[in-house]
Amino acid sequence: MDTQTITDLIQQGLPDAVVRVQGDDGVHFEALVVSAAFAGKLPLARHRMVYATLGALMGREIHALALDTKTPDEHARASGAGAG
């Protein structure tokens, strides 16, 4: 498994998402997923939305996926945009 495939699958399932996936060993990955679809959802629901885009790959080809899920506003605040 590679980071580009995971990125592509998440973006297919969440078309508005900005996705950044990292992982060097082919089975353990970290992903930042920024999507307006996460608005009003708790972290567990957000993670389930991402896992749903990956289907059967989770637990098989992808052994671990650490997720950071944010709305665009949350991501902007976390990035320091607009701080002053």
Coordinates of C-alpha atoms in Angstrom, one line a residue:
M1 CA 0.0 0.0 0.0
D2 CA 1.2 3.5 -0.7
T3 CA 0.3 7.0 0.4
Q4 CA -1.0 8.1 -3.0
T5 CA -3.5 5.2 -3.2
I6 CA -4.8 6.1 0.2
T7 CA -5.0 9.8 -0.7
D8 CA -6.9 8.9 -3.9
L9 CA -9.4 6.7 -2.1
I10 CA -10.2 9.2 0.6
Q11 CA -10.6 12.0 -2.0
Q12 CA -13.0 9.8 -4.0
G13 CA -15.1 9.2 -1.0
L14 CA -14.9 12.8 0.3
P15 CA -14.5 14.8 -2.9
D16 CA -14.2 18.2 -1.1
A17 CA -11.4 16.9 1.2
V18 CA -7.8 18.1 1.3
V19 CA -5.9 15.0 2.2
R20 CA -2.2 14.6 3.3
V21 CA -1.1 11.0 4.0
Q22 CA 2.3 10.0 5.4
G23 CA 3.8 6.6 6.0
D24 CA 7.1 5.0 5.2
D25 CA 6.6 1.2 5.9
G26 CA 3.6 0.5 3.6
V27 CA 1.3 -0.6 6.5
H28 CA 1.3 2.2 9.1
F29 CA 0.0 5.6 8.0
E30 CA -0.9 9.1 9.3
A31 CA -3.5 11.2 7.5
L32 CA -4.7 14.8 7.8
V33 CA -8.2 15.1 6.3
V34 CA -9.8 18.5 6.0
S35 CA -13.4 18.5 4.9
A36 CA -16.5 20.6 5.3
A37 CA -18.4 17.3 5.6
F38 CA -17.0 17.0 9.1
A39 CA -19.0 20.0 10.4
G40 CA -21.1 19.2 13.4
K41 CA -19.7 15.7 13.7
L42 CA -17.8 14.2 16.6
P43 CA -14.3 12.8 16.0
L44 CA -15.5 9.2 16.0
A45 CA -18.0 9.9 13.3
R46 CA -15.4 11.7 11.3
H47 CA -13.0 8.8 11.5
R48 CA -15.8 6.4 10.5
M49 CA -16.4 8.5 7.4
V50 CA -12.7 8.3 6.4
Y51 CA -12.6 4.5 7.2
A52 CA -15.6 4.0 5.0
T53 CA -13.7 5.4 2.0
L54 CA -11.0 2.8 2.5
G55 CA -13.3 -0.2 3.0
A56 CA -11.7 -3.6 3.3
L57 CA -8.2 -2.2 3.1
M58 CA -8.5 -1.2 6.7
G59 CA -7.0 -4.0 8.9
R60 CA -5.6 -5.7 5.9
E61 CA -3.3 -3.7 3.6
I62 CA -3.5 -0.8 6.0
H63 CA -2.7 -2.0 9.5
A64 CA -2.9 1.3 11.2
L65 CA -4.1 4.8 10.2
A66 CA -3.8 7.7 12.6
L67 CA -6.3 10.3 11.6
D68 CA -6.4 14.1 12.2
T69 CA -9.8 15.2 10.9
K70 CA -10.8 18.8 10.8
T71 CA -13.2 21.2 9.1
P72 CA -11.7 23.9 7.0
D73 CA -12.3 26.4 9.8
E74 CA -10.7 24.2 12.4
H75 CA -7.7 23.6 10.2
A76 CA -7.3 27.4 9.6
R77 CA -7.4 28.0 13.4
A78 CA -4.9 25.2 14.1
S79 CA -2.6 26.5 11.4
G80 CA -2.5 30.0 12.9
A81 CA -4.3 31.6 10.1
G82 CA -5.9 34.9 11.2
A83 CA -4.0 34.9 14.5
G84 CA -3.0 38.4 15.5

